[in-house]
Short mmCIF file of C-alpha atoms in Angstrom, two decimals:
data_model
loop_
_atom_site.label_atom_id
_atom_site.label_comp_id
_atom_site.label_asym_id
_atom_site.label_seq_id
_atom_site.Cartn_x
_atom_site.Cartn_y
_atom_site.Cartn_z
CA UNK A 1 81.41 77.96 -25.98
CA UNK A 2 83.11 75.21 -28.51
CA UNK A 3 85.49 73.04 -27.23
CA UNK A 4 88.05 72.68 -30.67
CA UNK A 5 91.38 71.08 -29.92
CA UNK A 6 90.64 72.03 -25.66
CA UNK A 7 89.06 70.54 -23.45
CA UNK A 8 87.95 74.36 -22.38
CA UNK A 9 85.47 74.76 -19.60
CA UNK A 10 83.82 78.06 -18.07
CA UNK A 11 83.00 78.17 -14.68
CA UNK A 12 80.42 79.74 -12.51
CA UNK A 13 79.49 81.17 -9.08
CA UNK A 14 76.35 83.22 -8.21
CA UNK A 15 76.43 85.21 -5.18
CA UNK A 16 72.73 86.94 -3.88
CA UNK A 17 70.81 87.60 -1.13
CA UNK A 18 67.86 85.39 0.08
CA UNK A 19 64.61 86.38 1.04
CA UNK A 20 62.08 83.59 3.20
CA UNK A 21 59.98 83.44 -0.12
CA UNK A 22 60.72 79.98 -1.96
CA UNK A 23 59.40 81.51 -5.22
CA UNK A 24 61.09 84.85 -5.20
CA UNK A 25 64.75 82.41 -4.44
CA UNK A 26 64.37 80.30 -7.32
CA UNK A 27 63.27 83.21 -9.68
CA UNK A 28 66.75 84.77 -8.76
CA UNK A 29 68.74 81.92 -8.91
CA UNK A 30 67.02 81.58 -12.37
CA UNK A 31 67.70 84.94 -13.29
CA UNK A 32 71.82 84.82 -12.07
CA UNK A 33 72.13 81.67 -14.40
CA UNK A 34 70.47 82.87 -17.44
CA UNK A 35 72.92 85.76 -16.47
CA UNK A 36 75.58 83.40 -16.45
CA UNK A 37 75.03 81.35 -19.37
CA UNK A 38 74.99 84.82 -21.44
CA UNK A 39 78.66 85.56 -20.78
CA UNK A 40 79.42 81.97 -21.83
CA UNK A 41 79.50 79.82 -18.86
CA UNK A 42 78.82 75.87 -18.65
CA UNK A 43 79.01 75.11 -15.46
CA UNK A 44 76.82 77.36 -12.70
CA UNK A 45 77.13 76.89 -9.59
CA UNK A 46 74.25 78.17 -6.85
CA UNK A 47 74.67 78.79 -3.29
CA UNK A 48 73.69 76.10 -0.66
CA UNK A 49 69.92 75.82 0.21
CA UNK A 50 69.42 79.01 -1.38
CA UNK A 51 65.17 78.11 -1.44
CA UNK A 52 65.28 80.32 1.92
CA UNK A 53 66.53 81.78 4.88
CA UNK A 54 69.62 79.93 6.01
CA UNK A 55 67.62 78.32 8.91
CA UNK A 56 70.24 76.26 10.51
CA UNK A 57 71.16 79.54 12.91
CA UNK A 58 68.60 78.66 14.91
CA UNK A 59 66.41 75.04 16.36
CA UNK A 60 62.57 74.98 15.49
CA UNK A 61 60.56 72.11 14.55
CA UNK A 62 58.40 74.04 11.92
CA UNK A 63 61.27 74.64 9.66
CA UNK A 64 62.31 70.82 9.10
CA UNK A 65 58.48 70.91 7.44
CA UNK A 66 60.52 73.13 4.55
CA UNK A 67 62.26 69.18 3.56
CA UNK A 68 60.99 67.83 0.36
CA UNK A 69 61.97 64.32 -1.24
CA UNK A 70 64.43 64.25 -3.96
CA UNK A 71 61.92 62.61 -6.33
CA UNK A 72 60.01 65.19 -8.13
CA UNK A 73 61.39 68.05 -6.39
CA UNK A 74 60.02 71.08 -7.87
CA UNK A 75 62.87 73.08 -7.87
CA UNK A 76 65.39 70.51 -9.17
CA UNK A 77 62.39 69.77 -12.24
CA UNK A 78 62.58 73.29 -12.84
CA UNK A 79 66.34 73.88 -12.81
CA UNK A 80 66.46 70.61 -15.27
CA UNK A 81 64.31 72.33 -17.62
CA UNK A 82 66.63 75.36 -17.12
CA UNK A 83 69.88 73.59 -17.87
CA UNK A 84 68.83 71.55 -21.01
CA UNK A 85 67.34 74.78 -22.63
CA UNK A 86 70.43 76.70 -21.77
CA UNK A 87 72.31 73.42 -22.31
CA UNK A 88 74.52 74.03 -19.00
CA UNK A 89 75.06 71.92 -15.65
CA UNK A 90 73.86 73.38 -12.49
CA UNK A 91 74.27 71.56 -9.41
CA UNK A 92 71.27 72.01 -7.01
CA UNK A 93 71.66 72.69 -3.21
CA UNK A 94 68.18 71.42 -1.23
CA UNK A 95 66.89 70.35 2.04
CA UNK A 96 66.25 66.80 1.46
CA UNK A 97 63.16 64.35 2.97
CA UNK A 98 64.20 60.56 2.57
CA UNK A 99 61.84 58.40 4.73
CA UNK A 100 62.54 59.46 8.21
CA UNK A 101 66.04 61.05 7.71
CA UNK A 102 66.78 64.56 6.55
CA UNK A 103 70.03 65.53 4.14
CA UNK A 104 71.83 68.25 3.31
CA UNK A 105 71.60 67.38 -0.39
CA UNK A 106 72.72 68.77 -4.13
CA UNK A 107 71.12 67.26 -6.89
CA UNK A 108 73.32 67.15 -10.03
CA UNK A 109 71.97 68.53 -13.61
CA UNK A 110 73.44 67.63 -16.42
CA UNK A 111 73.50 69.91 -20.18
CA UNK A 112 70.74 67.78 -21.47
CA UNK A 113 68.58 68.00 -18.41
CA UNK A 114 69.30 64.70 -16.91
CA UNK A 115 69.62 64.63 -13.38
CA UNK A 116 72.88 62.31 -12.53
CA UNK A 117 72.78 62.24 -8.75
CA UNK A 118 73.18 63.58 -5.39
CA UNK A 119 75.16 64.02 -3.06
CA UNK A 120 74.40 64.15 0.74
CA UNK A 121 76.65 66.72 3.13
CA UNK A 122 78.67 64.53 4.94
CA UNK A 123 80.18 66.94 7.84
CA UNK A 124 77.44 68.21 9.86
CA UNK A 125 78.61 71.22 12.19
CA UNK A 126 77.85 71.78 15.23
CA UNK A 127 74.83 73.91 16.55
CA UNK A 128 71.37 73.41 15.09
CA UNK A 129 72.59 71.73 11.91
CA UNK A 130 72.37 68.50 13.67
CA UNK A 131 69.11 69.27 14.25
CA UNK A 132 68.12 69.11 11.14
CA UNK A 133 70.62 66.94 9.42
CA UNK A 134 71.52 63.23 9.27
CA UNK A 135 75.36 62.73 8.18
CA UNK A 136 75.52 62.04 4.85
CA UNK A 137 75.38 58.70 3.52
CA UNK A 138 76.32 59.15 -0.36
CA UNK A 139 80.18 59.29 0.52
CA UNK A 140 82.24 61.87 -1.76
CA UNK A 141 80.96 61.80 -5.60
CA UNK A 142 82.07 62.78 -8.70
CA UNK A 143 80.53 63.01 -11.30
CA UNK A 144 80.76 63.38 -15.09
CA UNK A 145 78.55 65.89 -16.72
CA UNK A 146 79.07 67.08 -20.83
CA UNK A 147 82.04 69.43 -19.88
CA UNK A 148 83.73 67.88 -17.03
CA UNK A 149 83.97 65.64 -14.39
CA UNK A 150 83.37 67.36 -11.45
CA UNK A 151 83.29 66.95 -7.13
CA UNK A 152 80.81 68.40 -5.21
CA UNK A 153 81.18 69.16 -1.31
CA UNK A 154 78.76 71.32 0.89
CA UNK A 155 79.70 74.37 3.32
CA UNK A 156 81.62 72.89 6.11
CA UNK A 157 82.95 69.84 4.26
CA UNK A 158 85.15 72.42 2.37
CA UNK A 159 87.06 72.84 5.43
CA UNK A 160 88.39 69.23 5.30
CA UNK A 161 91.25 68.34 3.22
CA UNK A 162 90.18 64.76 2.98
CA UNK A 163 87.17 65.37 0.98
CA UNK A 164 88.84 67.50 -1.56
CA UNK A 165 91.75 64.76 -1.87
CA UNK A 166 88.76 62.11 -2.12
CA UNK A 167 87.24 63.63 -4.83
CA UNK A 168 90.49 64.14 -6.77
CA UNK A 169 91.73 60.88 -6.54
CA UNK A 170 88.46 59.67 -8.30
CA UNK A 171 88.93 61.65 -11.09
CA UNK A 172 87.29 64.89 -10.41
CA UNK A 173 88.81 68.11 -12.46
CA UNK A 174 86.74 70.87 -10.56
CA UNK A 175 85.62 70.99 -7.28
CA UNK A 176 82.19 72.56 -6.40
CA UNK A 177 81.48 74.13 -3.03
CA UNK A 178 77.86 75.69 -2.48
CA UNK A 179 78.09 77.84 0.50
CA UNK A 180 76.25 80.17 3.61
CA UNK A 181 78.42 80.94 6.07
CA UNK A 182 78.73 84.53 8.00
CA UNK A 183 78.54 86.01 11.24
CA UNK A 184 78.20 83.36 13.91
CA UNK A 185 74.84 84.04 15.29
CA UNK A 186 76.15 83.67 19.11
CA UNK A 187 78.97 86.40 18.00
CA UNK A 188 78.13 88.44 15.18
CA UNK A 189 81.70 89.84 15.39
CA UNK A 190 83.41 86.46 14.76
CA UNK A 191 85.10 86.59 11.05
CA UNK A 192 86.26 83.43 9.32
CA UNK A 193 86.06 85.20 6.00
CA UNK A 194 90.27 85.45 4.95
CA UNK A 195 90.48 81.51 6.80
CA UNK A 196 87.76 80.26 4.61
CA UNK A 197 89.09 81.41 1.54
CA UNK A 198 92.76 80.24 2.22
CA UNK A 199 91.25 76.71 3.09
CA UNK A 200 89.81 76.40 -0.19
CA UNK A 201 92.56 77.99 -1.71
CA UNK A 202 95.08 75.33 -0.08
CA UNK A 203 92.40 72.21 -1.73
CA UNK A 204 92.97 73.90 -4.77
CA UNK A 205 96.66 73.89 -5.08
CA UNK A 206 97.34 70.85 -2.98
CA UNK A 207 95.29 68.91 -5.55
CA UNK A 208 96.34 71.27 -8.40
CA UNK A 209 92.09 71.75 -9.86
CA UNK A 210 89.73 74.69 -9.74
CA UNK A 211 87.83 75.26 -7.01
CA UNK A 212 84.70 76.91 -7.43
CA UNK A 213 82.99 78.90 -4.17
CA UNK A 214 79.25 80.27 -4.05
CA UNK A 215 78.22 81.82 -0.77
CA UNK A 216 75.05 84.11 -0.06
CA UNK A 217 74.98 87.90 0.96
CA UNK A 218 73.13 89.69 3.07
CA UNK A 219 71.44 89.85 7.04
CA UNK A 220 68.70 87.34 7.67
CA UNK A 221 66.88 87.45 11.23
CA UNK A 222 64.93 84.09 12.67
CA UNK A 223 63.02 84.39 15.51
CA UNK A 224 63.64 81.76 18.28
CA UNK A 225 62.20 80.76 21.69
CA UNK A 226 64.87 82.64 22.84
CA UNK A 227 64.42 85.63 21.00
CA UNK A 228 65.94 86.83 17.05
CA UNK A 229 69.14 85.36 15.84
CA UNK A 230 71.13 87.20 12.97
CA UNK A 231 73.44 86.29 10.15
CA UNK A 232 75.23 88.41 8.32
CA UNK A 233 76.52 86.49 5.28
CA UNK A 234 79.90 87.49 3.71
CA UNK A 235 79.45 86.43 0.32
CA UNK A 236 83.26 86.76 -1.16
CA UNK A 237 82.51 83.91 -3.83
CA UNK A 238 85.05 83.23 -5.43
CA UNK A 239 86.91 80.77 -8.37
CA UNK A 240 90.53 79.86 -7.83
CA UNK A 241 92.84 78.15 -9.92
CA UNK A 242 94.57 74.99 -10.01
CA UNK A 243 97.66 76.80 -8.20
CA UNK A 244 95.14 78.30 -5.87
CA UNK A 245 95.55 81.94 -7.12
CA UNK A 246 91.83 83.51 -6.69
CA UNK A 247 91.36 84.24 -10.51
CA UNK A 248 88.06 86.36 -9.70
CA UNK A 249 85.89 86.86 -6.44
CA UNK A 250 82.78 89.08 -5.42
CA UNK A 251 82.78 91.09 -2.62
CA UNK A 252 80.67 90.68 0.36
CA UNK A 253 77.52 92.71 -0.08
CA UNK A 254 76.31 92.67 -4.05
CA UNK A 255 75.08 90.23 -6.14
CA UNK A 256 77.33 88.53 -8.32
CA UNK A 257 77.85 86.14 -11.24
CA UNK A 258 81.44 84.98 -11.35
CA UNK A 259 82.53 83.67 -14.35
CA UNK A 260 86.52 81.80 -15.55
CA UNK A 261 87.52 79.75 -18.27
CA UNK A 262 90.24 76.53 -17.64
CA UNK A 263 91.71 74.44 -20.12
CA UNK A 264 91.20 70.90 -18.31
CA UNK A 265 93.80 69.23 -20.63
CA UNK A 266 96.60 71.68 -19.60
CA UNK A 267 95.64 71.51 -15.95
CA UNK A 268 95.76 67.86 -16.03
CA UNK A 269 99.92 68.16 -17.41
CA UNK A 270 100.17 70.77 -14.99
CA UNK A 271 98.99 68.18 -12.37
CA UNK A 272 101.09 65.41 -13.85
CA UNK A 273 104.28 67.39 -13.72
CA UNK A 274 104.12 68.27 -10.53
CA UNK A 275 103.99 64.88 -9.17
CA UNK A 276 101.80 65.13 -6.10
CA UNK A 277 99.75 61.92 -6.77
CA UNK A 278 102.60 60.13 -8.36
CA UNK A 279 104.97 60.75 -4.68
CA UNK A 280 101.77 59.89 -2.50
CA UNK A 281 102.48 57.13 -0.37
CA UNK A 282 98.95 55.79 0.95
CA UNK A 283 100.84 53.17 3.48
CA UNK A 284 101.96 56.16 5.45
CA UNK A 285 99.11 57.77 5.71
CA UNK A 286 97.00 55.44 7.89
CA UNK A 287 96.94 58.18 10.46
CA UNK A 288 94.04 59.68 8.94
CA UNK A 289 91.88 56.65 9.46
CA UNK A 290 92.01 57.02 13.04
CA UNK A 291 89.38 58.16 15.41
CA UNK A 292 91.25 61.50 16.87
CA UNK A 293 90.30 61.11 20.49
CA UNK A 294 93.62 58.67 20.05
CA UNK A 295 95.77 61.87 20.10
CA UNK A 296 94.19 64.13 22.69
CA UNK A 297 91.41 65.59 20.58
CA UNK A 298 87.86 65.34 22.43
CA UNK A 299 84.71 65.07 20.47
CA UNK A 300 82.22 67.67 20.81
CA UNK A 301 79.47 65.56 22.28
CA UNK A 302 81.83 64.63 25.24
CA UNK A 303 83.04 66.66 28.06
CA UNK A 304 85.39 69.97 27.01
CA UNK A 305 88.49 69.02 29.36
CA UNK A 306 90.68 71.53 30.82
CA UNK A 307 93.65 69.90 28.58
CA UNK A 308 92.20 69.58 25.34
CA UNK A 309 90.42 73.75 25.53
CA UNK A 310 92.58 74.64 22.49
CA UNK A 311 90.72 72.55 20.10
CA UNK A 312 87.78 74.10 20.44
CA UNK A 313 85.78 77.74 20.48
CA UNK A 314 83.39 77.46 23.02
CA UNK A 315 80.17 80.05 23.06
CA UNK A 316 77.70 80.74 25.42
CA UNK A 317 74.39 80.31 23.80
CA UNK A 318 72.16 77.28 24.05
CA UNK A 319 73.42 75.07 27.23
CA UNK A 320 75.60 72.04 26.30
CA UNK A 321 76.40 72.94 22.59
CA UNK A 322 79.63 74.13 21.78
CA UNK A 323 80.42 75.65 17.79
CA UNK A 324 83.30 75.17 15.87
CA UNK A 325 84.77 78.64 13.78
CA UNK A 326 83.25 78.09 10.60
#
């Protein structure tokens, strides 16, 4: 789409199902952008680590084997190739290999093909995640790509208002979040579906920019040492608006290819007239700097006192871990 007069964007989110077959992921996610691109879009987002099963539901040692380096990935050389035929940005979700830590990682692809960075998760959740995953060490991003300058965040760092202020405050007009989140796999009837949505929802007005949400669909069984873990994912991508009104969202078992156009240059007035980072007053807010175990809170690697039960959801599954709701 031209951009005469407006700095118009169109925004993407693809929704599908995984299978365990790197090949037969990519090929989708190949197919769901070419998809998008057709109905106009410039920006595409895909769903986090969407090369496979969403292993991080359960701990085995052959799966970290599945981390490549970000040099030469194949996946992020073919979704360059992609984006500078198509002339689009796609933002990459992979398991990442640096040395002898492992990210959480989303390469960034520019129109032209150029690859202009990643960006390593920085909240690791509980549970097998931080087996697999070092915390990031990029700190929050943006960055600016033909059609925008945009913030990326992965899965559970959409949860934390911080991030999404971070990336605002550095100039980012969109925020990004690649997704897979469902079913807990220690209680498959645990649904954060409606309190995901209105988290994201909340970054979105608070910070008055669009806030674009790809999660995967679909069941996907790992067997463990303890038997088969399940995850049913809840898809529900969505793309809300800089009010945080959900402007379009998928439901949670097809496949989908979200699209919604935003005129950046009327967002930004919209965000200048309502005055929320003109009124901020950083000197008061040295609170959040603070390590929380200050006011009560106990981390999750220390001992889950009677006092302090409320801040947490604690499930029986694998001795001495406890999960947050995510």
């Amino acid at each position: 789409m031209e951009n005469k007069g407006k700095r118009e964007v169109v925004v993407s989110a693809l929704q599908f199902a995984c299978t365990d077959d790197v090949a037969t992921n990519v090929a989708t996610a190949e197919r769901l952008v070419r998809a998008a691109h057709s109905k106009g879009a410039n920006i595409i987002l895909i769903q986090e680590l969407f090369e496979g099963y969403y292993f991080c539901q359960a701990q085995r040692e052959d799966f970290i084997q599945r981390a490549k380096p970000y040099s030469n990935h194949p996946t992020i050389l073919r979704m360059q190739k992609l984006a500078k035929e198509l002339g689009v940005v796609i933002p990459v979700s992979f398991f990442e290999e640096a040395n002898n830590a492992h990210y959480n990682s989303i390469a960034i692809i520019d129109a032209d093909g150029a690859d202009l960075g990643l960006y390593r998760k920085s909240h690791i959740p509980d549970g097998p995640g931080k087996f697999y995953f070092n915390p990031g060490d990029t700190g929050f991003k943006v960055f600016q790509t033909k059609f925008a300058k945009i913030g990326v965040a992965i899965c559970w760092d959409q949860w934390f208002p911080e991030a999404a202020r971070a990336l605002v405050l550095q100039g980012a007009e969109i925020l990004f979040y690649p997704t897979a989140i469902g079913s807990e796999p220690q209680d498959g009837g645990l649904d954060s579906r409606d309190h995901w949505r209105r988290v994201m929802q909340g970054h979105a007005g608070a910070n008055l920019v669009p806030v674009v949400t790809s999660n995967r669909i679909g069941k996907e069984i790992i067997e463990t040492e303890h038997g088969k873990s399940e995850i049913t994912f809840y898809g529900n991508s969505f793309i809300a608006g800089p009010t945080g009104e959900i402007v379009t969202a998928a439901n949670d078992k097809d496949e989908a290819v979200l699209v919604a156009e935003f005129d950046l240059d009327k967002i930004k007035c919209k965000r200048h007239s309502w005055g929320v980072f003109r009124d901020r007053r950083p000197e008061l807010y040295k609170l959040s700097n603070c390590d929380d175990t200050q006011y009560g809170w106990t981390r999750s690697s220390e001992a889950l006192e009677p006092q302090t039960w409320t801040h947490f959801v604690q499930i029986n599954a694998l001795p001495k871990v406890k999960f947050f709701l995510r």
